[in-house]
mmCIF file of C-alpha atoms and ligand atoms in Angstrom:
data_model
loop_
_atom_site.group_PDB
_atom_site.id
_atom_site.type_symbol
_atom_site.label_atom_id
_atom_site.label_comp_id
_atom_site.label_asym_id
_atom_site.label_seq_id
_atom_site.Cartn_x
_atom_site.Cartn_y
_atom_site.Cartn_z
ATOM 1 C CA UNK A 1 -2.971 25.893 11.039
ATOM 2 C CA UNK A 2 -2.021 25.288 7.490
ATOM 3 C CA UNK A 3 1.551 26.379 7.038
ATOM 4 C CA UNK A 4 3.463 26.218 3.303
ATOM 5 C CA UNK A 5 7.794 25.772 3.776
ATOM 6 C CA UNK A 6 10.030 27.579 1.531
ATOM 7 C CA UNK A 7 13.307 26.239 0.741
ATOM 8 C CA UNK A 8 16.619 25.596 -1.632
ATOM 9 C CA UNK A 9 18.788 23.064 -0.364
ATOM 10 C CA UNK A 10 18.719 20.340 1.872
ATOM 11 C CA UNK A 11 16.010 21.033 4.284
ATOM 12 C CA UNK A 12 17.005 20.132 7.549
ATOM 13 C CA UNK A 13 14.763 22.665 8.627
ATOM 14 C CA UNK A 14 11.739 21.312 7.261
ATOM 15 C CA UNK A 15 12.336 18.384 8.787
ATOM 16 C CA UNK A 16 12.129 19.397 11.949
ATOM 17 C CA UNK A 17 9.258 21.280 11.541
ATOM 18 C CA UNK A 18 7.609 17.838 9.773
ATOM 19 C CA UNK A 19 8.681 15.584 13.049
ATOM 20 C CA UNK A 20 8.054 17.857 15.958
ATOM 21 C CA UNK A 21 5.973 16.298 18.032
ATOM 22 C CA UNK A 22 4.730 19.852 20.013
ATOM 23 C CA UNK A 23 3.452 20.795 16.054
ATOM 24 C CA UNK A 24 1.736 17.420 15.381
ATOM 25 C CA UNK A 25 -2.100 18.989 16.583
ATOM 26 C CA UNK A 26 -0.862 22.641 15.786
ATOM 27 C CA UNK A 27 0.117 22.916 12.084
ATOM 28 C CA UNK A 28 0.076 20.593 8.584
ATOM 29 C CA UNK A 29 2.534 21.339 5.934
ATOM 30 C CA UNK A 30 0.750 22.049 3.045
ATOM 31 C CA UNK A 31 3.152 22.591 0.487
ATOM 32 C CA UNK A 32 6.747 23.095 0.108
ATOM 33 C CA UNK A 33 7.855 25.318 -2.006
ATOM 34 C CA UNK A 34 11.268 25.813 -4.139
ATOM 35 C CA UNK A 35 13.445 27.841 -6.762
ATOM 36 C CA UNK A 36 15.343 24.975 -7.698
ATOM 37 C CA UNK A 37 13.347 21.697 -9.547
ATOM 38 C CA UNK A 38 15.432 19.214 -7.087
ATOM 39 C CA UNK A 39 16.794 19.820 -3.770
ATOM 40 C CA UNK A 40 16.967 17.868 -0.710
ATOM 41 C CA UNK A 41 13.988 18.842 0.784
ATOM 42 C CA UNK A 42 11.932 18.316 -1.711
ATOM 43 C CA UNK A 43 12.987 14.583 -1.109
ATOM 44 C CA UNK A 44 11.928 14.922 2.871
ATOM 45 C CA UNK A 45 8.402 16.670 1.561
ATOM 46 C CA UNK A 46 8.343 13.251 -0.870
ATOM 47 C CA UNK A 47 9.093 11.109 2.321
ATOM 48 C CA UNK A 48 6.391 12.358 4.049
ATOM 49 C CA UNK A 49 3.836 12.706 0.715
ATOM 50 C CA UNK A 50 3.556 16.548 1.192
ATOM 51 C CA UNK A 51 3.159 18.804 -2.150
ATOM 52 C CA UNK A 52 5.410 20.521 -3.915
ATOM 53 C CA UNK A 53 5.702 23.747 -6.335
ATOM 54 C CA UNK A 54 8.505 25.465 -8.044
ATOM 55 C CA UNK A 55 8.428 29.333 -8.284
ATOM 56 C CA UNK A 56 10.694 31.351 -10.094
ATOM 57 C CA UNK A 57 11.915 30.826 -13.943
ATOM 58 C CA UNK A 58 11.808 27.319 -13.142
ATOM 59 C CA UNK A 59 8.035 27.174 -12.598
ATOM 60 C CA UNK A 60 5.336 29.099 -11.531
ATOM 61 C CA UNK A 61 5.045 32.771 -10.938
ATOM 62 C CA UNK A 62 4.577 34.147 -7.399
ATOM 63 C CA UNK A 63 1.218 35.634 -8.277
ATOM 64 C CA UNK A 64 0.321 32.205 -9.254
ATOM 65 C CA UNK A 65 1.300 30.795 -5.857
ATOM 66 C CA UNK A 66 -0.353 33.089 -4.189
ATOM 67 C CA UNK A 67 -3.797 31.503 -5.742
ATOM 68 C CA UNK A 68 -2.544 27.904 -4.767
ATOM 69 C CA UNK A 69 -1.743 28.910 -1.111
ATOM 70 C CA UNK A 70 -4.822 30.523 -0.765
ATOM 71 C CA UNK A 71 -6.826 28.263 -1.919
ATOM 72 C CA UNK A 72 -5.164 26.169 1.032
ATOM 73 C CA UNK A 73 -5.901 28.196 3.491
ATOM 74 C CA UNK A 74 -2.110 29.014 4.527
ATOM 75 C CA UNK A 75 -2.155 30.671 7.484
ATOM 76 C CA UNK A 76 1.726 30.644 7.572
ATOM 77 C CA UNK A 77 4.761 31.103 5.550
ATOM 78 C CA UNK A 78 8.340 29.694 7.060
ATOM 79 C CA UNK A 79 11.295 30.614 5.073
ATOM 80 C CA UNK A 80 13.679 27.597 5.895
ATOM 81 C CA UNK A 81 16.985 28.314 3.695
ATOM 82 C CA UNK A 82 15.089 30.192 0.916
ATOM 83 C CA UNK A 83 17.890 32.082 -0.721
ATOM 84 C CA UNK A 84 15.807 34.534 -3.535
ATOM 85 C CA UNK A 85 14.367 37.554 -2.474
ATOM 86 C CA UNK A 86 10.218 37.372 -2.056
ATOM 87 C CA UNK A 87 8.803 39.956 -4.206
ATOM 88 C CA UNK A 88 7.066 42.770 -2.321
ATOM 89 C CA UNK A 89 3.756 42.075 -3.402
ATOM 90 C CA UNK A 90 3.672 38.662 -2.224
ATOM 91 C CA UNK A 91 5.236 39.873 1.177
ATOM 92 C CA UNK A 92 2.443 42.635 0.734
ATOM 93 C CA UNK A 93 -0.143 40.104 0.376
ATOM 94 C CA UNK A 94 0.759 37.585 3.545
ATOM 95 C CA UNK A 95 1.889 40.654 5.317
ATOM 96 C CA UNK A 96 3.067 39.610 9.396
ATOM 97 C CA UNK A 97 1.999 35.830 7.939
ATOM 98 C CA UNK A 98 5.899 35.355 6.486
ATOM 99 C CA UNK A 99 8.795 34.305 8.900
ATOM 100 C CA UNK A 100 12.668 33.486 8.344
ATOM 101 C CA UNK A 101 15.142 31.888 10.122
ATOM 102 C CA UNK A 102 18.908 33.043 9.589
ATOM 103 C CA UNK A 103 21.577 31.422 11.056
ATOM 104 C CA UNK A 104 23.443 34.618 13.030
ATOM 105 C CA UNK A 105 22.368 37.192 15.370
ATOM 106 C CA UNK A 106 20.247 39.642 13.650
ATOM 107 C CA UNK A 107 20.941 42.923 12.962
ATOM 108 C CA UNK A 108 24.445 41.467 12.293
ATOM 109 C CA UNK A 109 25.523 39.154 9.906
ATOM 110 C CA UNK A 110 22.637 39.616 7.782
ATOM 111 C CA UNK A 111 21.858 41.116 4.399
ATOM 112 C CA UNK A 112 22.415 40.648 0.431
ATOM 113 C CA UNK A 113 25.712 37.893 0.145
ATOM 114 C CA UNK A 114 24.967 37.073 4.388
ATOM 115 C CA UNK A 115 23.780 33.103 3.887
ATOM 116 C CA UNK A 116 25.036 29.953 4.307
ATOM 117 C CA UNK A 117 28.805 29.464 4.581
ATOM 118 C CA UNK A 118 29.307 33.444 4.177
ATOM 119 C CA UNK A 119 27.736 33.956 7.472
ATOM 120 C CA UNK A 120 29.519 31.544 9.574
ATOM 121 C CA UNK A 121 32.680 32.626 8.123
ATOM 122 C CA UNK A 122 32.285 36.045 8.720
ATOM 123 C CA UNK A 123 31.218 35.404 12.736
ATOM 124 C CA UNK A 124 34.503 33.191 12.821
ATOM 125 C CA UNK A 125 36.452 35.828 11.624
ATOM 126 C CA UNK A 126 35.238 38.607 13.995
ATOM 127 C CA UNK A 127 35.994 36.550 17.270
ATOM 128 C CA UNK A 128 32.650 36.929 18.183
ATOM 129 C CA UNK A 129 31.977 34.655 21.684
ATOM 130 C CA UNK A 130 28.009 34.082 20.818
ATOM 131 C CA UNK A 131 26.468 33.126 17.635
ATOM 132 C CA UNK A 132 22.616 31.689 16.834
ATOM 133 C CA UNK A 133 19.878 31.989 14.844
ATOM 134 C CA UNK A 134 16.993 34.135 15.166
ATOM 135 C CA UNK A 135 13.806 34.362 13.529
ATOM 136 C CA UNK A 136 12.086 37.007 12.033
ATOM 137 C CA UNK A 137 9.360 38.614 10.260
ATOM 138 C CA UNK A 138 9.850 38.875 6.523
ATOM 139 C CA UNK A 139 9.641 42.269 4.753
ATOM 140 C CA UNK A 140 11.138 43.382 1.495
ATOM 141 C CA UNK A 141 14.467 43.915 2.157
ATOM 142 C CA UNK A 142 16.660 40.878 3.362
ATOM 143 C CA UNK A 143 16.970 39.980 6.892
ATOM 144 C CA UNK A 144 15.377 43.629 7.937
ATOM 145 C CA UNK A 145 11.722 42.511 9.159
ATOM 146 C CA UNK A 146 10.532 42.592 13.055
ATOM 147 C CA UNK A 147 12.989 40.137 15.568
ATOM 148 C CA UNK A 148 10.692 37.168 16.690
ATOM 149 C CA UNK A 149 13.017 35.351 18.631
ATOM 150 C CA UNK A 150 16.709 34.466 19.137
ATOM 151 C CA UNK A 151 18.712 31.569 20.444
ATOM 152 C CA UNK A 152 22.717 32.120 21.678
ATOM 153 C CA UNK A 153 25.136 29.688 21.398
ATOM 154 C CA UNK A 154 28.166 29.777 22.996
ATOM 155 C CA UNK A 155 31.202 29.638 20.224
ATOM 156 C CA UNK A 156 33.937 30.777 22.338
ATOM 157 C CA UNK A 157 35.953 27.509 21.452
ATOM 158 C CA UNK A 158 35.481 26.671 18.181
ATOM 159 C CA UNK A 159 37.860 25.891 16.133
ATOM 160 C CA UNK A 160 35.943 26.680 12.941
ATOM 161 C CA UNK A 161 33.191 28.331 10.681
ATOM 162 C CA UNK A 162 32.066 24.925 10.137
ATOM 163 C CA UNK A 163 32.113 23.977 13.543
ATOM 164 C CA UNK A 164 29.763 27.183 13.823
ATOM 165 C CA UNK A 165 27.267 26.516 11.685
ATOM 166 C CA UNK A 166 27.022 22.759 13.105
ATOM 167 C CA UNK A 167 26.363 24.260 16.372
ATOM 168 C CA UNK A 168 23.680 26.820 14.737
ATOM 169 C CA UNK A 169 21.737 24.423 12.743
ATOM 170 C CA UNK A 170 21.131 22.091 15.820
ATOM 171 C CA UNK A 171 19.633 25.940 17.960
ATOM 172 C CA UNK A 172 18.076 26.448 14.433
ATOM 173 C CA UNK A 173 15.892 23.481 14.772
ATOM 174 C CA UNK A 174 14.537 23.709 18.279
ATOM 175 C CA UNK A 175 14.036 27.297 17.844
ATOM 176 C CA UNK A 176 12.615 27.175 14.270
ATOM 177 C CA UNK A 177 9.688 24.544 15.471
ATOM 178 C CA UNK A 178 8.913 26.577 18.967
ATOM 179 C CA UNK A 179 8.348 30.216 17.116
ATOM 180 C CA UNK A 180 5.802 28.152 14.622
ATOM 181 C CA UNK A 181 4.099 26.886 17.475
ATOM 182 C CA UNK A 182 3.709 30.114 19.048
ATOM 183 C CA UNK A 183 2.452 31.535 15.988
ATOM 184 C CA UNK A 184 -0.263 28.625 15.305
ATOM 185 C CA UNK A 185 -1.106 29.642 19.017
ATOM 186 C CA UNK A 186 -1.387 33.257 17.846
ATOM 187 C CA UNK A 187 1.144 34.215 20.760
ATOM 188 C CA UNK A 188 3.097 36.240 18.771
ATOM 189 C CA UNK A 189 1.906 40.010 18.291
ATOM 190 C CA UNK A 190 3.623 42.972 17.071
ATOM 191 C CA UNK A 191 3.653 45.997 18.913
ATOM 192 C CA UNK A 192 5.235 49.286 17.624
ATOM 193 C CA UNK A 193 7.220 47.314 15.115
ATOM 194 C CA UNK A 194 8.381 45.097 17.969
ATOM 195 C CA UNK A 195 7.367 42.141 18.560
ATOM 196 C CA UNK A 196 5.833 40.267 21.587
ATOM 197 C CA UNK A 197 5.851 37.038 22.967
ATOM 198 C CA UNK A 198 2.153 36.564 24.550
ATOM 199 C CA UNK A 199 2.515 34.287 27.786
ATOM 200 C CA UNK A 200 6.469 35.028 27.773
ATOM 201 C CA UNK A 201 5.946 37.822 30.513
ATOM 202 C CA UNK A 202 4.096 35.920 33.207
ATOM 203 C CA UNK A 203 6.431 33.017 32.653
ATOM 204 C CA UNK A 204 9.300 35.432 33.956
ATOM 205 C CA UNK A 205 8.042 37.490 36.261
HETATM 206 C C1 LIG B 301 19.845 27.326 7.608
HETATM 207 O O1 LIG B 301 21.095 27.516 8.174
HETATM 208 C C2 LIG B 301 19.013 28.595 7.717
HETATM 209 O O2 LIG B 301 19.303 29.346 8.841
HETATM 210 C C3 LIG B 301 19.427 29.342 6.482
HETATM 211 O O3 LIG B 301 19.608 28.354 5.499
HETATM 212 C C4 LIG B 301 19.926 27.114 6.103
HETATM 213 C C5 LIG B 301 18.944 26.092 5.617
HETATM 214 O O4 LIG B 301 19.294 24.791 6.036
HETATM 215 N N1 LIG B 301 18.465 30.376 6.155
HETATM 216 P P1 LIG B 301 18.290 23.586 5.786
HETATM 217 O O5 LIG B 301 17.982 23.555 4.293
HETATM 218 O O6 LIG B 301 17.064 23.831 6.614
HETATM 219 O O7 LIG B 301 19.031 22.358 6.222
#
């Protein structure tokens, strides 16, 4: 499956989409995609000679990309660290195709202001014993779409927000890579605006 990255900073994400070796026969990165003309990943899609656009005021419009993506036959949008808001008609348009990753345990810690440093913070602050990220479908309003899948880590002795988000990003990028699989393996359905793990159930019971 052809899959397109979005991102704004330093793209850890992406790269462990790139190097997973359970994705190598399942998906190609087709195109990563930023708001800001240089970031870090845009370096690791350079490393690994994969194209890039920029959207937004810096470059082209989203009605544009959708053309371009098309055209590539994305079957799959990951959100990796994208921090605008997608307009609704492009969610519209790739509508149960767009997934995010957010670096706290959905429904808290998310929202407008909720990213980065401002999440890890907050969880710090609240005493909270379990953090991690989870991954879900994108709608129009931030961090609101359909849970696909969540990873807990274990924070009960940390002695800082940073030491949080250290601990997320390394559950962020075995999680991140094993929900795209599942999706290029059309395992993931959605059910009554939930959403379900095909295969998951016989594994367990
Ligand atoms: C990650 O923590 C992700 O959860 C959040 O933004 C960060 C992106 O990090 N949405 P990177 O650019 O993938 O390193």
């Amino acid at each position: 499956m052809n899959i397109a990255v979005f991102v704004s900073g330093r793209g850890s994400n992406l790269r462990a989409i790139i190097e997973n070796e359970n994705l190598k026969d399942l998906v190609k990165v087709v195109l990563v995609i930023s708001d800001k003309i240089d970031c870090g990943a845009f370096k690791i899609a350079e490393e690994f000679k994969i194209e890039t656009a920029v959207v937004g005021k810096n470059g082209i419009s989203f009605s544009e990309l959708i053309i371009i993506l098309d055209n590539k036959k994305t079957g799959l949008i990951v959100l990796a660290g994208f921090l605008k808001l997608i307009p609704a008609e492009f969610v519209k348009h790739y509508e149960e195709r767009i997934i995010n990753i957010h670096p706290a345990l959905l429904p808290s810690y998310g929202g407008k202001g909720m990213y980065g440093h401002h999440v890890h913070e907050a969880v710090f602050q609240s005493g909270d014993k379990f953090s991690g990220p989870t991954v879900h479908f994108v709608n129009s309003e931030y961090d609101r779409g359909a849970i696909i899948a969540q990873k807990y880590v274990d924070i009960s002795e940390v002695k800082s927000a940073d030491e949080i988000a250290s601990l997320v990003l390394k559950a962020e990028h075995i999680l991140l890579p094993e929900v795209v699989g599942l999706f290029a393996q059309d395992r993931i359905k959605i059910e009554n605006g939930k959403v379900k793990i095909v295969g998951l159930e016989e594994r367990q019971s």
